Amino acid sequence: MSARVTSATALRVLRQLRRDRRTIALVFVVPPLLLTLIRYVFDGQPQTFDRIGGPLVGIFPFVLMFVITSITMLRERTTGTLERLMTLPLSKLDLLAGYGLAFGLVAALQATVTAAVAFGLLGLDVEGSIVVVVLLAVGNALLGMALGLLASAFAQTEFQAVQFMPAFVLPQFLLCGLLVARDQMAPVLEWISYALPLTWAYDGLQRAVDGGDAALIARDAAVVFAVTLLALALAAGTLRRRTP
């Protein structure tokens, strides 16, 4: 793995994102707007907003990075950019690490902006550490990125890539425990939820918001990190090197 090649890959991805104004708006404008909408939907129930607002600060990056990364990588595949890159002397790890670095920086900035709006302008109140919530949000964004890279291998068009969101992300959103406590679900759904990475991401966020046990937060973060590494390893397996 080469630091120079990895950084060059990250800079190329960041330049592409900078030229795409719609993606920039999706990343940095949509999450604060959605949180603002939720804040005033529950205008008469501030305790409900406090309960779900904190976890959503970390869940929105997961969802958006999944969509953006899957589409971006699919473009690389369909336009032949990825095929040309794989003829160069760079490793799969360089390529994936470059994407990880680029989207990690974007995720950190997105989480910071979203948290500033939520905790500053909207008055979101949490008992735990805001810094921990933001760090978990960045970790969740990297998880979404890794799963998006993997999902892009199974799509042939951007429309198919977008379809993975309701097929893959929405069930996790419904079962993670944000809307209904998992112990109140049908037993089979509760057991399924433990196999979904967003469940562990949500648990870590909820504990961070409530000021829960640091050891349990670390455990949840470790599970998210392990799934991220596994998804990146599987994504690397979908890259095919071709000789010039």
CSV table of C-alpha atoms in Angstrom, one decimal:
chain,number,residue,atom,x,y,z
A,1,MET,CA,0.0,0.0,0.0
A,2,SER,CA,1.4,3.4,-1.0
A,3,ALA,CA,0.5,6.6,0.9
A,4,ARG,CA,1.1,8.7,-2.2
A,5,VAL,CA,-1.3,6.6,-4.4
A,6,THR,CA,-3.9,6.5,-1.6
A,7,SER,CA,-3.9,10.2,-1.2
A,8,ALA,CA,-4.0,10.8,-4.9
A,9,THR,CA,-7.1,8.5,-5.1
A,10,ALA,CA,-8.7,10.4,-2.3
A,11,LEU,CA,-8.0,13.8,-3.9
A,12,ARG,CA,-9.5,12.6,-7.2
A,13,VAL,CA,-12.7,11.4,-5.5
A,14,LEU,CA,-12.9,14.7,-3.5
A,15,ARG,CA,-12.5,16.8,-6.7
A,16,GLN,CA,-15.3,14.8,-8.4
A,17,LEU,CA,-17.6,15.4,-5.4
A,18,ARG,CA,-16.8,19.1,-5.4
A,19,ARG,CA,-18.0,19.4,-9.0
A,20,ASP,CA,-21.3,17.6,-8.2
A,21,ARG,CA,-23.4,20.3,-6.5
A,22,ARG,CA,-26.4,18.0,-6.1
A,23,THR,CA,-24.3,15.5,-4.2
A,24,ILE,CA,-22.9,18.3,-2.0
A,25,ALA,CA,-26.5,19.5,-1.3
A,26,LEU,CA,-27.5,15.9,-0.5
A,27,VAL,CA,-24.7,15.4,1.9
A,28,PHE,CA,-24.6,18.8,3.8
A,29,VAL,CA,-28.0,20.3,3.4
A,30,VAL,CA,-30.5,17.4,3.4
A,31,PRO,CA,-29.7,16.0,6.9
A,32,PRO,CA,-30.0,19.3,8.8
A,33,LEU,CA,-33.3,20.0,6.9
A,34,LEU,CA,-34.7,16.6,7.8
A,35,LEU,CA,-33.7,17.1,11.4
A,36,THR,CA,-35.4,20.5,11.4
A,37,LEU,CA,-38.5,18.9,9.9
A,38,ILE,CA,-38.5,16.2,12.6
A,39,ARG,CA,-38.0,18.9,15.3
A,40,TYR,CA,-41.1,20.7,14.3
A,41,VAL,CA,-43.2,17.6,13.6
A,42,PHE,CA,-42.7,16.9,17.3
A,43,ASP,CA,-42.9,20.5,18.3
A,44,GLY,CA,-45.3,19.6,21.1
A,45,GLN,CA,-43.3,16.6,22.2
A,46,PRO,CA,-39.7,17.8,22.8
A,47,GLN,CA,-38.9,14.6,24.7
A,48,THR,CA,-39.6,12.6,21.6
A,49,PHE,CA,-37.3,14.7,19.5
A,50,ASP,CA,-34.6,14.4,22.2
A,51,ARG,CA,-35.1,10.6,22.1
A,52,ILE,CA,-34.8,10.1,18.3
A,53,GLY,CA,-32.8,13.2,17.3
A,54,GLY,CA,-29.5,12.1,18.7
A,55,PRO,CA,-29.5,8.7,17.0
A,56,LEU,CA,-30.6,10.2,13.7
A,57,VAL,CA,-27.5,12.5,13.8
A,58,GLY,CA,-25.6,9.3,13.4
A,59,ILE,CA,-28.0,7.3,11.2
A,60,PHE,CA,-28.4,9.9,8.4
A,61,PRO,CA,-24.7,9.7,7.5
A,62,PHE,CA,-25.0,5.9,7.2
A,63,VAL,CA,-27.9,6.1,4.8
A,64,LEU,CA,-26.5,9.0,2.6
A,65,MET,CA,-23.0,7.5,2.4
A,66,PHE,CA,-24.4,4.2,1.3
A,67,VAL,CA,-26.3,5.8,-1.6
A,68,ILE,CA,-23.6,8.2,-2.7
A,69,THR,CA,-20.8,5.6,-2.5
A,70,SER,CA,-22.7,2.9,-4.4
A,71,ILE,CA,-23.6,5.4,-7.2
A,72,THR,CA,-20.1,6.9,-7.3
A,73,MET,CA,-18.4,3.5,-7.5
A,74,LEU,CA,-20.9,2.3,-10.1
A,75,ARG,CA,-20.0,5.2,-12.3
A,76,GLU,CA,-16.4,4.3,-12.0
A,77,ARG,CA,-17.3,0.8,-13.1
A,78,THR,CA,-19.7,1.7,-16.0
A,79,THR,CA,-17.5,4.5,-17.4
A,80,GLY,CA,-14.5,2.3,-17.5
A,81,THR,CA,-12.6,4.5,-15.0
A,82,LEU,CA,-12.2,1.6,-12.6
A,83,GLU,CA,-11.0,-0.7,-15.4
A,84,ARG,CA,-8.3,1.8,-16.4
A,85,LEU,CA,-7.3,2.3,-12.8
A,86,MET,CA,-6.9,-1.4,-12.3
A,87,THR,CA,-4.3,-1.6,-15.2
A,88,LEU,CA,-2.1,0.8,-13.2
A,89,PRO,CA,0.4,-0.2,-10.5
A,90,LEU,CA,-1.9,0.4,-7.6
A,91,SER,CA,-3.3,-2.2,-5.2
A,92,LYS,CA,-7.0,-2.8,-4.4
A,93,LEU,CA,-6.1,-1.6,-0.9
A,94,ASP,CA,-4.9,1.7,-2.3
A,95,LEU,CA,-8.1,2.2,-4.2
A,96,LEU,CA,-10.4,1.3,-1.3
A,97,ALA,CA,-8.3,3.2,1.2
A,98,GLY,CA,-8.5,6.3,-1.0
A,99,TYR,CA,-12.2,6.1,-1.2
A,100,GLY,CA,-12.3,5.5,2.6
A,101,LEU,CA,-10.2,8.6,3.2
A,102,ALA,CA,-12.2,10.8,0.9
A,103,PHE,CA,-15.6,9.8,2.2
A,104,GLY,CA,-14.3,9.7,5.8
A,105,LEU,CA,-13.4,13.4,5.5
A,106,VAL,CA,-16.7,14.1,3.9
A,107,ALA,CA,-18.5,12.1,6.7
A,108,ALA,CA,-16.6,14.0,9.4
A,109,LEU,CA,-17.6,17.3,8.0
A,110,GLN,CA,-21.2,16.2,7.4
A,111,ALA,CA,-21.5,14.9,11.0
A,112,THR,CA,-20.1,18.1,12.4
A,113,VAL,CA,-22.5,20.3,10.4
A,114,THR,CA,-25.5,18.1,11.3
A,115,ALA,CA,-24.5,18.0,14.9
A,116,ALA,CA,-24.0,21.8,15.0
A,117,VAL,CA,-27.5,22.3,13.6
A,118,ALA,CA,-29.1,19.7,15.9
A,119,PHE,CA,-27.4,20.6,19.2
A,120,GLY,CA,-27.0,24.3,18.5
A,121,LEU,CA,-29.9,25.7,16.4
A,122,LEU,CA,-32.5,23.0,17.2
A,123,GLY,CA,-31.8,22.7,20.9
A,124,LEU,CA,-31.4,18.9,20.9
A,125,ASP,CA,-30.6,17.8,24.5
A,126,VAL,CA,-28.6,14.7,25.3
A,127,GLU,CA,-27.2,13.4,28.6
A,128,GLY,CA,-24.1,12.0,27.1
A,129,SER,CA,-21.1,13.4,25.2
A,130,ILE,CA,-21.8,15.2,21.9
A,131,VAL,CA,-18.2,14.4,20.8
A,132,VAL,CA,-18.9,10.7,21.1
A,133,VAL,CA,-22.1,11.0,19.1
A,134,VAL,CA,-20.2,12.8,16.3
A,135,LEU,CA,-17.5,10.2,16.3
A,136,LEU,CA,-20.0,7.4,16.1
A,137,ALA,CA,-21.7,9.2,13.3
A,138,VAL,CA,-18.5,9.3,11.4
A,139,GLY,CA,-18.0,5.5,12.0
A,140,ASN,CA,-21.5,4.9,10.7
A,141,ALA,CA,-20.8,6.9,7.6
A,142,LEU,CA,-17.8,4.7,7.0
A,143,LEU,CA,-20.0,1.7,7.4
A,144,GLY,CA,-22.4,3.0,4.9
A,145,MET,CA,-19.5,3.7,2.5
A,146,ALA,CA,-18.2,0.2,2.8
A,147,LEU,CA,-21.6,-1.4,2.2
A,148,GLY,CA,-22.1,1.0,-0.7
A,149,LEU,CA,-18.9,-0.1,-2.3
A,150,LEU,CA,-19.9,-3.7,-1.9
A,151,ALA,CA,-23.5,-3.1,-3.2
A,152,SER,CA,-22.2,-1.3,-6.3
A,153,ALA,CA,-20.8,-4.6,-7.6
A,154,PHE,CA,-24.3,-6.0,-7.9
A,155,ALA,CA,-25.8,-3.1,-9.8
A,156,GLN,CA,-25.6,-2.3,-13.5
A,157,THR,CA,-27.3,1.0,-13.6
A,158,GLU,CA,-27.6,3.9,-11.2
A,159,PHE,CA,-31.3,3.2,-10.8
A,160,GLN,CA,-30.5,-0.3,-9.6
A,161,ALA,CA,-27.9,1.1,-7.2
A,162,VAL,CA,-30.6,3.4,-5.7
A,163,GLN,CA,-33.0,0.4,-5.4
A,164,PHE,CA,-30.6,-1.1,-2.9
A,165,MET,CA,-31.5,1.6,-0.4
A,166,PRO,CA,-35.2,0.4,0.2
A,167,ALA,CA,-34.1,-3.2,-0.2
A,168,PHE,CA,-31.1,-3.1,2.1
A,169,VAL,CA,-31.2,0.0,4.2
A,170,LEU,CA,-34.9,0.5,4.9
A,171,PRO,CA,-35.3,-2.9,6.7
A,172,GLN,CA,-32.4,-2.1,8.9
A,173,PHE,CA,-33.9,1.3,9.7
A,174,LEU,CA,-37.2,-0.3,10.7
A,175,LEU,CA,-35.6,-3.1,12.8
A,176,CYS,CA,-32.8,-1.2,14.5
A,177,GLY,CA,-35.0,-0.1,17.4
A,178,LEU,CA,-35.4,3.6,16.6
A,179,LEU,CA,-39.1,3.4,15.9
A,180,VAL,CA,-40.1,0.5,18.1
A,181,ALA,CA,-38.1,-1.1,20.9
A,182,ARG,CA,-36.8,-4.4,19.6
A,183,ASP,CA,-38.1,-6.4,22.6
A,184,GLN,CA,-41.6,-5.3,21.5
A,185,MET,CA,-41.2,-6.8,18.0
A,186,ALA,CA,-42.1,-10.3,17.0
A,187,PRO,CA,-39.4,-12.6,18.3
A,188,VAL,CA,-38.2,-13.6,14.9
A,189,LEU,CA,-37.7,-9.9,13.9
A,190,GLU,CA,-35.8,-9.2,17.1
A,191,TRP,CA,-33.4,-12.1,16.4
A,192,ILE,CA,-33.0,-10.9,12.8
A,193,SER,CA,-32.2,-7.4,14.0
A,194,TYR,CA,-29.1,-8.6,15.9
A,195,ALA,CA,-27.6,-9.7,12.5
A,196,LEU,CA,-28.0,-6.2,11.0
A,197,PRO,CA,-25.1,-3.7,11.4
A,198,LEU,CA,-27.4,-0.7,11.8
A,199,THR,CA,-28.8,-2.3,15.0
A,200,TRP,CA,-25.3,-2.1,16.6
A,201,ALA,CA,-24.8,1.4,15.2
A,202,TYR,CA,-28.1,2.5,16.7
A,203,ASP,CA,-27.4,0.9,20.1
A,204,GLY,CA,-24.1,2.7,20.3
A,205,LEU,CA,-25.7,6.0,19.4
A,206,GLN,CA,-28.5,5.5,21.9
A,207,ARG,CA,-26.1,4.7,24.7
A,208,ALA,CA,-23.9,7.7,23.8
A,209,VAL,CA,-27.0,10.0,23.8
A,210,ASP,CA,-28.1,8.6,27.2
A,211,GLY,CA,-24.7,8.7,28.7
A,212,GLY,CA,-24.6,4.9,29.0
A,213,ASP,CA,-21.8,2.4,29.8
A,214,ALA,CA,-18.7,3.4,27.9
A,215,ALA,CA,-17.7,-0.3,27.6
A,216,LEU,CA,-20.9,-1.2,25.8
A,217,ILE,CA,-20.6,1.8,23.5
A,218,ALA,CA,-17.1,0.6,22.7
A,219,ARG,CA,-18.4,-2.9,22.0
A,220,ASP,CA,-21.1,-1.6,19.6
A,221,ALA,CA,-18.5,0.6,17.9
A,222,ALA,CA,-16.2,-2.4,17.5
A,223,VAL,CA,-18.9,-4.4,15.8
A,224,VAL,CA,-19.6,-1.6,13.4
A,225,PHE,CA,-15.8,-1.4,12.7
A,226,ALA,CA,-15.6,-5.1,12.1
A,227,VAL,CA,-18.5,-5.1,9.7
A,228,THR,CA,-16.9,-2.2,7.9
A,229,LEU,CA,-13.6,-4.1,7.4
A,230,LEU,CA,-15.5,-7.2,6.3
A,231,ALA,CA,-17.5,-5.2,3.7
A,232,LEU,CA,-14.3,-3.6,2.4
A,233,ALA,CA,-12.7,-7.0,2.1
A,234,LEU,CA,-15.6,-8.3,0.2
A,235,ALA,CA,-15.7,-5.2,-2.0
A,236,ALA,CA,-12.0,-5.7,-2.8
A,237,GLY,CA,-12.9,-9.2,-4.0
A,238,THR,CA,-15.2,-7.7,-6.6
A,239,LEU,CA,-12.4,-5.6,-8.2
A,240,ARG,CA,-10.8,-7.3,-11.1
A,241,ARG,CA,-7.3,-6.4,-12.2
A,242,ARG,CA,-6.7,-6.4,-15.9
A,243,THR,CA,-3.3,-6.2,-17.6
A,244,PRO,CA,-2.8,-3.5,-20.3
